[in-house]
Amino acid sequence: PKLGRPLARYIARSPPVAFACDAAFAAVVLMHDYALLTTAGLESVALHALASECGLRASALPAPTARKGESFGSAGGLGILVASRQEPLAARALSAPVLQAALAVVVRCEVEDGDVLAAAVGSVSEERWRSAMRTHAAHAAPLPPSAPSFRIASLRAGQHDFDSRALSSALGAAVSALQPSWRVDLEAPDVCVLALLVNRSLLIGALLPPFSPRKSDPLPMEPRQWLVRGERAHMRPHRAALLARLLAPADGEVLLDPTGGVGTRPCALSLSPQLSSLSLHSSRAARRHPRHRGGAPRLRHRPLCRPRPCGVRRRARKRRRRRAAPAREGDGALRRRGAAGGRGGPPSRERGLRARRPAVRDSS
């Protein structure tokens, strides 16, 4: 009786995952399970950023142990943070810059030895699937009423007698059995299910917004306001954000980025909450700018090494310099000889260099 109608309405629209019984009454305790992916080895930095910037308390799962000479590849480079809440997470927490992906957990368990593929598929029960779909519905747009689409993306590491395609195919058959009206769409699915299997550690979850799937990569696209075309930089943006928070620049420090590229790390620094201003160079005009004078800490970023131009621009620049260069001695004779049908036809760059090169006598 003390719980009242608000809890009854909350129980009606949320998935039951645990039961708390008392002598007087039995109430259903409802939880939303999340798995937040980040870079392995920097889980403590991500936890501190989530707690200080978003007010989210989470915990990190222990990293799987690799045998001697064994490499986990891209699957081993993922750090997993888990959080369970009675209320859905805020959009600010899901779109934190230090996260690579956010999942509504379907399965998180240790698979027993034996037939790993059959055990992984058998762990996807109807109750767990409905619980994850309700968490997905709390964040994503409503699914289309007729024939929603889905996709399975898998990352696998360790010694197994199957590959990632076999795992995706088996999980796709399990999802089709639970949702017979759904269809497969690899390019733009309504629901993307990500499966991560490292040795015997299995994680299956539904991808949550603002992350969107990519056809060419099992890991999703990381939305950033400075990536205007939706393309991924060479360094993942969440990793640059983790490095920016790990660096923790003080007031007046000058930072050097020797591998500037498209500016992933400076952009991550400029979006860091510890900074109020950023200057890409330390010129006097930049320091007089009102935004630069606005507040501390001030960070000056000097790109001492320019990014190397691409090959097409470099070749075009050489052609323009060659055309603008004055005619040298010997070019006219070569041109006249080529026009008269001499040896070799029209003049070429190699012939010009050969004609201008002085003869070397044999001193022997």
mmCIF file of C-alpha atoms in Angstrom:
data_model
loop_
_atom_site.group_PDB
_atom_site.id
_atom_site.type_symbol
_atom_site.label_atom_id
_atom_site.label_comp_id
_atom_site.label_asym_id
_atom_site.label_seq_id
_atom_site.Cartn_x
_atom_site.Cartn_y
_atom_site.Cartn_z
ATOM 1 C CA PRO A 1 0.000 0.000 0.000
ATOM 2 C CA LYS A 2 2.873 2.424 0.646
ATOM 3 C CA LEU A 3 4.143 2.055 -2.937
ATOM 4 C CA GLY A 4 0.985 3.491 -4.505
ATOM 5 C CA ARG A 5 -0.073 3.836 -8.096
ATOM 6 C CA PRO A 6 3.198 5.340 -9.499
ATOM 7 C CA LEU A 7 5.071 2.095 -8.871
ATOM 8 C CA ALA A 8 2.231 0.089 -10.381
ATOM 9 C CA ARG A 9 2.396 2.163 -13.584
ATOM 10 C CA TYR A 10 6.189 1.787 -13.633
ATOM 11 C CA ILE A 11 5.911 -1.984 -13.220
ATOM 12 C CA ALA A 12 3.423 -2.171 -16.090
ATOM 13 C CA ARG A 13 5.793 -0.570 -18.621
ATOM 14 C CA SER A 14 9.160 -2.013 -17.482
ATOM 15 C CA PRO A 15 10.637 -5.525 -17.665
ATOM 16 C CA PRO A 16 10.754 -7.657 -14.508
ATOM 17 C CA VAL A 17 14.223 -9.091 -13.861
ATOM 18 C CA ALA A 18 14.199 -9.758 -10.120
ATOM 19 C CA PHE A 19 11.725 -10.309 -7.301
ATOM 20 C CA ALA A 20 11.867 -9.003 -3.739
ATOM 21 C CA CYS A 21 9.512 -10.882 -1.449
ATOM 22 C CA ASP A 22 8.337 -9.830 1.981
ATOM 23 C CA ALA A 23 5.952 -11.311 4.505
ATOM 24 C CA ALA A 24 3.375 -8.602 3.842
ATOM 25 C CA PHE A 25 3.574 -8.243 0.052
ATOM 26 C CA ALA A 26 5.674 -9.139 -2.988
ATOM 27 C CA ALA A 27 6.859 -6.319 -5.236
ATOM 28 C CA VAL A 28 8.516 -6.604 -8.574
ATOM 29 C CA VAL A 29 11.909 -4.867 -8.861
ATOM 30 C CA LEU A 30 12.554 -3.704 -12.420
ATOM 31 C CA MET A 31 16.001 -2.988 -13.808
ATOM 32 C CA HIS A 32 17.521 -1.801 -17.070
ATOM 33 C CA ASP A 33 20.864 -3.430 -17.845
ATOM 34 C CA TYR A 34 23.410 -1.502 -19.933
ATOM 35 C CA ALA A 35 26.805 -2.390 -21.350
ATOM 36 C CA LEU A 36 29.000 0.599 -22.242
ATOM 37 C CA LEU A 37 31.993 -0.063 -24.507
ATOM 38 C CA THR A 38 35.218 1.907 -24.263
ATOM 39 C CA THR A 39 38.950 1.327 -24.815
ATOM 40 C CA ALA A 40 40.533 -1.497 -22.849
ATOM 41 C CA GLY A 41 43.074 -0.262 -20.315
ATOM 42 C CA LEU A 42 41.384 3.133 -19.920
ATOM 43 C CA GLU A 43 38.289 1.942 -18.065
ATOM 44 C CA SER A 44 39.213 3.948 -14.948
ATOM 45 C CA VAL A 45 39.421 7.155 -17.013
ATOM 46 C CA ALA A 46 36.030 6.433 -18.573
ATOM 47 C CA LEU A 47 34.465 5.655 -15.168
ATOM 48 C CA HIS A 48 35.758 8.909 -13.703
ATOM 49 C CA ALA A 49 34.492 10.892 -16.696
ATOM 50 C CA LEU A 50 31.029 9.291 -16.504
ATOM 51 C CA ALA A 51 30.787 9.933 -12.766
ATOM 52 C CA SER A 52 31.986 13.556 -12.904
ATOM 53 C CA GLU A 53 30.309 14.673 -16.127
ATOM 54 C CA CYS A 54 27.121 12.578 -16.257
ATOM 55 C CA GLY A 55 26.583 11.447 -12.658
ATOM 56 C CA LEU A 56 26.589 7.788 -13.718
ATOM 57 C CA ARG A 57 27.986 5.110 -11.421
ATOM 58 C CA ALA A 58 29.155 2.040 -13.314
ATOM 59 C CA SER A 59 31.618 -0.799 -12.867
ATOM 60 C CA ALA A 60 34.213 -2.313 -15.181
ATOM 61 C CA LEU A 61 34.321 -5.983 -16.067
ATOM 62 C CA PRO A 62 37.701 -7.721 -15.699
ATOM 63 C CA ALA A 63 39.605 -8.103 -18.938
ATOM 64 C CA PRO A 64 39.887 -11.662 -20.276
ATOM 65 C CA THR A 65 43.297 -13.252 -19.850
ATOM 66 C CA ALA A 66 45.177 -14.171 -22.982
ATOM 67 C CA ARG A 67 47.487 -17.124 -23.262
ATOM 68 C CA LYS A 68 51.138 -16.773 -24.150
ATOM 69 C CA GLY A 69 51.459 -15.639 -27.751
ATOM 70 C CA GLU A 70 47.692 -15.163 -28.127
ATOM 71 C CA SER A 71 46.243 -11.902 -29.438
ATOM 72 C CA PHE A 72 42.594 -10.900 -29.197
ATOM 73 C CA GLY A 73 42.683 -8.276 -31.955
ATOM 74 C CA SER A 74 39.939 -5.665 -32.077
ATOM 75 C CA ALA A 75 37.719 -7.697 -29.749
ATOM 76 C CA GLY A 76 40.367 -7.589 -27.029
ATOM 77 C CA GLY A 77 40.711 -3.826 -27.378
ATOM 78 C CA LEU A 78 37.234 -3.244 -25.945
ATOM 79 C CA GLY A 79 36.680 -2.418 -22.293
ATOM 80 C CA ILE A 80 33.187 -3.173 -20.957
ATOM 81 C CA LEU A 81 31.422 -1.056 -18.335
ATOM 82 C CA VAL A 82 28.126 -2.300 -16.897
ATOM 83 C CA ALA A 83 25.356 -0.370 -15.189
ATOM 84 C CA SER A 84 21.934 -1.436 -13.873
ATOM 85 C CA ARG A 85 19.267 1.141 -13.053
ATOM 86 C CA GLN A 86 15.592 1.153 -12.292
ATOM 87 C CA GLU A 87 15.093 4.107 -14.633
ATOM 88 C CA PRO A 88 16.428 4.421 -18.187
ATOM 89 C CA LEU A 89 19.709 6.264 -18.579
ATOM 90 C CA ALA A 90 19.679 9.857 -19.713
ATOM 91 C CA ALA A 91 20.651 10.657 -23.285
ATOM 92 C CA ARG A 92 23.603 12.652 -21.970
ATOM 93 C CA ALA A 93 25.111 9.520 -20.426
ATOM 94 C CA LEU A 94 24.646 7.407 -23.547
ATOM 95 C CA SER A 95 26.254 10.064 -25.746
ATOM 96 C CA ALA A 96 29.268 10.607 -23.476
ATOM 97 C CA PRO A 97 32.420 11.321 -25.539
ATOM 98 C CA VAL A 98 34.375 8.545 -23.798
ATOM 99 C CA LEU A 99 32.032 5.766 -24.992
ATOM 100 C CA GLN A 100 32.423 3.757 -28.156
ATOM 101 C CA ALA A 101 28.989 2.131 -28.000
ATOM 102 C CA ALA A 102 26.049 1.602 -25.647
ATOM 103 C CA LEU A 103 24.092 -1.652 -25.559
ATOM 104 C CA ALA A 104 20.904 -2.892 -23.960
ATOM 105 C CA VAL A 105 22.105 -6.194 -22.530
ATOM 106 C CA VAL A 106 20.453 -9.358 -23.798
ATOM 107 C CA VAL A 107 23.018 -11.880 -22.493
ATOM 108 C CA ARG A 108 26.120 -11.419 -20.349
ATOM 109 C CA CYS A 109 27.552 -14.716 -19.140
ATOM 110 C CA GLU A 110 30.427 -17.186 -19.208
ATOM 111 C CA VAL A 111 29.850 -19.950 -21.731
ATOM 112 C CA GLU A 112 30.637 -23.463 -20.548
ATOM 113 C CA ASP A 113 33.201 -25.636 -22.275
ATOM 114 C CA GLY A 114 31.958 -27.866 -25.037
ATOM 115 C CA ASP A 115 29.786 -26.674 -27.886
ATOM 116 C CA VAL A 116 30.339 -22.923 -27.461
ATOM 117 C CA LEU A 117 28.212 -21.951 -30.442
ATOM 118 C CA ALA A 118 25.172 -23.920 -29.284
ATOM 119 C CA ALA A 119 25.565 -22.588 -25.740
ATOM 120 C CA ALA A 120 25.779 -19.008 -26.998
ATOM 121 C CA VAL A 121 22.632 -19.383 -29.093
ATOM 122 C CA GLY A 122 20.785 -21.177 -26.299
ATOM 123 C CA SER A 123 21.479 -18.347 -23.857
ATOM 124 C CA VAL A 124 19.213 -15.985 -25.840
ATOM 125 C CA SER A 125 15.914 -16.663 -24.106
ATOM 126 C CA GLU A 126 12.581 -14.991 -24.793
ATOM 127 C CA GLU A 127 12.494 -13.288 -21.398
ATOM 128 C CA ARG A 128 15.954 -11.745 -21.812
ATOM 129 C CA TRP A 129 15.156 -10.631 -25.348
ATOM 130 C CA ARG A 130 11.954 -8.873 -24.289
ATOM 131 C CA SER A 131 13.771 -7.168 -21.418
ATOM 132 C CA ALA A 132 16.427 -5.817 -23.790
ATOM 133 C CA MET A 133 13.805 -4.710 -26.332
ATOM 134 C CA ARG A 134 11.947 -2.725 -23.688
ATOM 135 C CA THR A 135 15.163 -0.986 -22.741
ATOM 136 C CA HIS A 136 15.796 -0.346 -26.444
ATOM 137 C CA ALA A 137 12.285 1.087 -26.838
ATOM 138 C CA ALA A 138 12.949 3.535 -23.984
ATOM 139 C CA HIS A 139 15.730 5.195 -26.027
ATOM 140 C CA ALA A 140 15.175 4.522 -29.730
ATOM 141 C CA ALA A 141 12.415 5.588 -32.060
ATOM 142 C CA PRO A 142 9.370 3.305 -32.316
ATOM 143 C CA LEU A 143 9.828 0.369 -34.651
ATOM 144 C CA PRO A 144 7.781 0.298 -37.862
ATOM 145 C CA PRO A 145 4.512 -1.620 -37.403
ATOM 146 C CA SER A 146 5.163 -3.947 -40.337
ATOM 147 C CA ALA A 147 8.327 -6.010 -40.809
ATOM 148 C CA PRO A 148 11.050 -4.275 -38.752
ATOM 149 C CA SER A 149 14.605 -5.031 -39.832
ATOM 150 C CA PHE A 150 17.567 -6.268 -37.802
ATOM 151 C CA ARG A 151 21.234 -7.096 -38.228
ATOM 152 C CA ILE A 152 23.723 -9.216 -36.258
ATOM 153 C CA ALA A 153 27.293 -7.920 -35.920
ATOM 154 C CA SER A 154 29.837 -10.194 -34.236
ATOM 155 C CA LEU A 155 33.341 -9.815 -32.858
ATOM 156 C CA ARG A 156 35.139 -12.994 -31.808
ATOM 157 C CA ALA A 157 38.547 -13.685 -30.285
ATOM 158 C CA GLY A 158 40.091 -16.832 -28.927
ATOM 159 C CA GLN A 159 40.310 -20.426 -30.038
ATOM 160 C CA HIS A 160 36.978 -21.638 -31.427
ATOM 161 C CA ASP A 161 35.988 -24.103 -34.127
ATOM 162 C CA PHE A 162 33.815 -21.460 -35.853
ATOM 163 C CA ASP A 163 34.272 -17.932 -37.159
ATOM 164 C CA SER A 164 32.370 -14.681 -36.709
ATOM 165 C CA ARG A 165 30.107 -15.346 -39.690
ATOM 166 C CA ALA A 166 28.937 -18.630 -38.218
ATOM 167 C CA LEU A 167 28.221 -16.895 -34.906
ATOM 168 C CA SER A 168 26.248 -14.143 -36.652
ATOM 169 C CA SER A 169 24.276 -16.683 -38.678
ATOM 170 C CA ALA A 170 23.371 -18.739 -35.610
ATOM 171 C CA LEU A 171 22.310 -15.684 -33.607
ATOM 172 C CA GLY A 172 20.327 -14.393 -36.580
ATOM 173 C CA ALA A 173 18.396 -17.664 -36.682
ATOM 174 C CA ALA A 174 17.688 -17.336 -32.945
ATOM 175 C CA VAL A 175 16.391 -13.774 -33.359
ATOM 176 C CA SER A 176 14.250 -14.822 -36.326
ATOM 177 C CA ALA A 177 12.699 -17.542 -34.167
ATOM 178 C CA LEU A 178 11.851 -14.945 -31.500
ATOM 179 C CA GLN A 179 10.651 -12.360 -34.019
ATOM 180 C CA PRO A 180 9.241 -14.227 -37.044
ATOM 181 C CA SER A 181 7.993 -11.063 -38.768
ATOM 182 C CA TRP A 182 11.383 -9.316 -38.740
ATOM 183 C CA ARG A 183 13.579 -9.182 -41.846
ATOM 184 C CA VAL A 184 17.349 -8.903 -42.277
ATOM 185 C CA ASP A 185 18.873 -5.599 -43.412
ATOM 186 C CA LEU A 186 22.658 -5.210 -43.362
ATOM 187 C CA GLU A 187 22.811 -1.543 -44.402
ATOM 188 C CA ALA A 188 20.165 0.342 -42.388
ATOM 189 C CA PRO A 189 18.570 -1.961 -39.791
ATOM 190 C CA ASP A 190 16.049 -0.797 -37.234
ATOM 191 C CA VAL A 191 17.715 -2.939 -34.544
ATOM 192 C CA CYS A 192 21.413 -3.849 -34.556
ATOM 193 C CA VAL A 193 22.469 -6.683 -32.245
ATOM 194 C CA LEU A 194 26.156 -6.750 -31.332
ATOM 195 C CA ALA A 195 27.713 -10.013 -30.114
ATOM 196 C CA LEU A 196 31.126 -10.030 -28.446
ATOM 197 C CA LEU A 197 32.740 -13.397 -27.703
ATOM 198 C CA VAL A 198 36.243 -13.448 -26.180
ATOM 199 C CA ASN A 199 37.303 -16.976 -25.182
ATOM 200 C CA ARG A 200 34.331 -17.966 -23.015
ATOM 201 C CA SER A 201 33.046 -14.467 -22.141
ATOM 202 C CA LEU A 202 29.867 -13.672 -24.083
ATOM 203 C CA LEU A 203 28.093 -10.331 -24.378
ATOM 204 C CA ILE A 204 25.043 -9.791 -26.588
ATOM 205 C CA GLY A 205 23.202 -6.484 -26.665
ATOM 206 C CA ALA A 206 21.046 -4.223 -28.799
ATOM 207 C CA LEU A 207 22.744 -1.055 -30.001
ATOM 208 C CA LEU A 208 21.303 2.124 -28.509
ATOM 209 C CA PRO A 209 21.229 5.617 -30.007
ATOM 210 C CA PRO A 210 22.960 7.930 -30.742
ATOM 211 C CA PHE A 211 25.222 5.194 -32.137
ATOM 212 C CA SER A 212 24.382 3.851 -35.582
ATOM 213 C CA PRO A 213 25.640 0.660 -37.261
ATOM 214 C CA ARG A 214 28.167 0.557 -40.081
ATOM 215 C CA LYS A 215 28.067 -2.047 -42.815
ATOM 216 C CA SER A 216 31.828 -2.334 -43.159
ATOM 217 C CA ASP A 217 32.601 -2.583 -39.440
ATOM 218 C CA PRO A 218 30.949 -4.523 -36.585
ATOM 219 C CA LEU A 219 31.573 -1.586 -34.272
ATOM 220 C CA PRO A 220 29.162 1.323 -34.705
ATOM 221 C CA MET A 221 29.732 4.832 -35.953
ATOM 222 C CA GLU A 222 30.568 7.422 -33.292
ATOM 223 C CA PRO A 223 28.611 10.630 -33.951
ATOM 224 C CA ARG A 224 30.645 13.810 -33.528
ATOM 225 C CA GLN A 225 29.640 17.332 -34.424
ATOM 226 C CA TRP A 226 32.958 17.988 -36.162
ATOM 227 C CA LEU A 227 32.713 14.895 -38.379
ATOM 228 C CA VAL A 228 30.300 16.468 -40.819
ATOM 229 C CA ARG A 229 30.097 13.613 -43.333
ATOM 230 C CA GLY A 230 29.795 10.877 -40.739
ATOM 231 C CA GLU A 231 33.166 9.380 -41.597
ATOM 232 C CA ARG A 232 35.435 7.891 -38.977
ATOM 233 C CA ALA A 233 38.844 9.420 -38.427
ATOM 234 C CA HIS A 234 41.947 7.221 -38.208
ATOM 235 C CA MET A 235 41.837 7.514 -34.411
ATOM 236 C CA ARG A 236 38.467 6.732 -32.914
ATOM 237 C CA PRO A 237 36.939 9.894 -31.388
ATOM 238 C CA HIS A 238 36.187 8.263 -28.044
ATOM 239 C CA ARG A 239 39.860 7.275 -27.721
ATOM 240 C CA ALA A 240 40.923 10.863 -28.372
ATOM 241 C CA ALA A 241 38.461 12.002 -25.680
ATOM 242 C CA LEU A 242 39.948 9.488 -23.229
ATOM 243 C CA LEU A 243 43.463 10.737 -23.970
ATOM 244 C CA ALA A 244 42.319 14.338 -23.485
ATOM 245 C CA ARG A 245 40.942 13.509 -20.035
ATOM 246 C CA LEU A 246 43.993 11.436 -19.174
ATOM 247 C CA LEU A 247 46.226 14.357 -20.126
ATOM 248 C CA ALA A 248 44.350 16.865 -17.910
ATOM 249 C CA PRO A 249 46.111 20.039 -19.208
ATOM 250 C CA ALA A 250 46.809 22.789 -16.716
ATOM 251 C CA ASP A 251 46.388 26.524 -17.196
ATOM 252 C CA GLY A 252 48.857 27.963 -19.702
ATOM 253 C CA GLU A 253 50.330 24.680 -20.916
ATOM 254 C CA VAL A 254 51.411 24.423 -24.552
ATOM 255 C CA LEU A 255 50.693 21.067 -26.143
ATOM 256 C CA LEU A 256 52.357 19.600 -29.219
ATOM 257 C CA ASP A 257 50.500 17.203 -31.506
ATOM 258 C CA PRO A 258 53.165 15.825 -33.888
ATOM 259 C CA THR A 259 50.589 13.755 -35.817
ATOM 260 C CA GLY A 260 47.892 16.337 -36.445
ATOM 261 C CA GLY A 261 45.966 14.683 -39.267
ATOM 262 C CA VAL A 262 42.377 15.963 -39.300
ATOM 263 C CA GLY A 263 42.716 17.271 -35.741
ATOM 264 C CA THR A 264 40.987 14.516 -33.772
ATOM 265 C CA ARG A 265 42.876 15.160 -30.533
ATOM 266 C CA PRO A 266 42.602 18.987 -30.633
ATOM 267 C CA CYS A 267 38.865 18.681 -31.288
ATOM 268 C CA ALA A 268 38.535 16.288 -28.356
ATOM 269 C CA LEU A 269 40.479 18.733 -26.189
ATOM 270 C CA SER A 270 38.253 21.616 -27.248
ATOM 271 C CA LEU A 271 35.141 19.632 -26.230
ATOM 272 C CA SER A 272 36.615 18.680 -22.866
ATOM 273 C CA PRO A 273 34.706 20.252 -19.943
ATOM 274 C CA GLN A 274 37.962 21.278 -18.234
ATOM 275 C CA LEU A 275 38.743 23.772 -21.023
ATOM 276 C CA SER A 276 36.984 27.043 -21.726
ATOM 277 C CA SER A 277 39.056 28.157 -24.722
ATOM 278 C CA LEU A 278 41.352 26.682 -27.325
ATOM 279 C CA SER A 279 43.688 28.354 -29.793
ATOM 280 C CA LEU A 280 45.160 26.441 -32.706
ATOM 281 C CA HIS A 281 48.211 28.721 -32.717
ATOM 282 C CA SER A 282 49.857 31.068 -30.265
ATOM 283 C CA SER A 283 49.882 34.208 -32.403
ATOM 284 C CA ARG A 284 49.230 37.592 -30.879
ATOM 285 C CA ALA A 285 45.993 38.020 -32.838
ATOM 286 C CA ALA A 286 44.627 34.755 -31.439
ATOM 287 C CA ARG A 287 45.419 35.809 -27.882
ATOM 288 C CA ARG A 288 43.601 39.117 -28.421
ATOM 289 C CA HIS A 289 40.451 37.316 -29.529
ATOM 290 C CA PRO A 290 37.566 37.859 -27.052
ATOM 291 C CA ARG A 291 36.833 34.143 -26.836
ATOM 292 C CA HIS A 292 40.473 33.426 -26.033
ATOM 293 C CA ARG A 293 40.415 36.058 -23.297
ATOM 294 C CA GLY A 294 37.114 34.745 -21.956
ATOM 295 C CA GLY A 295 38.322 32.547 -19.153
ATOM 296 C CA ALA A 296 40.898 30.145 -17.826
ATOM 297 C CA PRO A 297 42.351 27.694 -18.423
ATOM 298 C CA ARG A 298 43.760 28.826 -21.763
ATOM 299 C CA LEU A 299 45.280 26.211 -24.003
ATOM 300 C CA ARG A 300 47.426 27.023 -26.995
ATOM 301 C CA HIS A 301 47.857 24.286 -29.549
ATOM 302 C CA ARG A 302 50.678 24.884 -32.019
ATOM 303 C CA PRO A 303 50.733 22.511 -34.989
ATOM 304 C CA LEU A 304 54.497 22.625 -35.558
ATOM 305 C CA CYS A 305 54.300 19.789 -38.087
ATOM 306 C CA ARG A 306 51.955 20.364 -40.972
ATOM 307 C CA PRO A 307 49.958 17.400 -42.245
ATOM 308 C CA ARG A 308 51.535 15.941 -45.338
ATOM 309 C CA PRO A 309 49.511 16.662 -48.493
ATOM 310 C CA CYS A 310 48.014 13.805 -50.389
ATOM 311 C CA GLY A 311 49.639 12.450 -53.539
ATOM 312 C CA VAL A 312 47.201 14.065 -55.955
ATOM 313 C CA ARG A 313 47.801 17.554 -54.606
ATOM 314 C CA ARG A 314 51.558 16.964 -54.482
ATOM 315 C CA ARG A 315 51.706 15.939 -58.149
ATOM 316 C CA ALA A 316 49.532 18.888 -59.199
ATOM 317 C CA ARG A 317 51.823 21.240 -57.304
ATOM 318 C CA LYS A 318 54.879 19.833 -59.094
ATOM 319 C CA ARG A 319 53.202 20.291 -62.467
ATOM 320 C CA ARG A 320 52.380 23.936 -61.695
ATOM 321 C CA ARG A 321 55.979 24.606 -60.621
ATOM 322 C CA ARG A 322 57.311 22.951 -63.759
ATOM 323 C CA ARG A 323 55.097 25.069 -65.994
ATOM 324 C CA ALA A 324 55.960 28.288 -64.194
ATOM 325 C CA ALA A 325 59.734 27.639 -64.281
ATOM 326 C CA PRO A 326 61.691 29.658 -66.921
ATOM 327 C CA ALA A 327 63.081 27.875 -69.982
ATOM 328 C CA ARG A 328 66.573 26.520 -69.389
ATOM 329 C CA GLU A 329 69.503 26.283 -71.761
ATOM 330 C CA GLY A 330 69.259 23.268 -74.049
ATOM 331 C CA ASP A 331 65.446 22.958 -73.922
ATOM 332 C CA GLY A 332 65.053 24.766 -77.280
ATOM 333 C CA ALA A 333 67.462 22.449 -79.068
ATOM 334 C CA LEU A 334 65.684 19.405 -77.692
ATOM 335 C CA ARG A 335 62.319 20.808 -78.734
ATOM 336 C CA ARG A 336 63.580 21.553 -82.282
ATOM 337 C CA ARG A 337 65.100 18.086 -82.602
ATOM 338 C CA GLY A 338 61.871 16.433 -81.490
ATOM 339 C CA ALA A 339 59.786 18.518 -83.908
ATOM 340 C CA ALA A 340 62.103 17.581 -86.817
ATOM 341 C CA GLY A 341 61.480 13.909 -86.189
ATOM 342 C CA GLY A 342 64.793 13.276 -84.506
ATOM 343 C CA ARG A 343 65.649 10.369 -82.314
ATOM 344 C CA GLY A 344 63.032 9.577 -79.712
ATOM 345 C CA GLY A 345 60.213 11.819 -80.971
ATOM 346 C CA PRO A 346 58.919 14.612 -78.693
ATOM 347 C CA PRO A 347 61.143 15.866 -75.878
ATOM 348 C CA SER A 348 60.734 14.337 -72.470
ATOM 349 C CA ARG A 349 61.860 15.178 -68.972
ATOM 350 C CA GLU A 350 64.391 12.342 -68.890
ATOM 351 C CA ARG A 351 65.982 13.456 -72.141
ATOM 352 C CA GLY A 352 66.212 17.017 -70.928
ATOM 353 C CA LEU A 353 67.994 15.904 -67.787
ATOM 354 C CA ARG A 354 70.274 13.658 -69.858
ATOM 355 C CA ALA A 355 71.150 16.495 -72.272
ATOM 356 C CA ARG A 356 71.926 18.946 -69.472
ATOM 357 C CA ARG A 357 74.054 16.426 -67.586
ATOM 358 C CA PRO A 358 77.794 17.028 -68.229
ATOM 359 C CA ALA A 359 79.804 14.192 -69.779
ATOM 360 C CA VAL A 360 82.063 12.263 -67.384
ATOM 361 C CA ARG A 361 85.343 10.995 -68.811
ATOM 362 C CA ASP A 362 86.816 7.698 -67.835
ATOM 363 C CA SER A 363 90.063 8.451 -66.026
ATOM 364 C CA SER A 364 91.320 4.882 -66.299
#
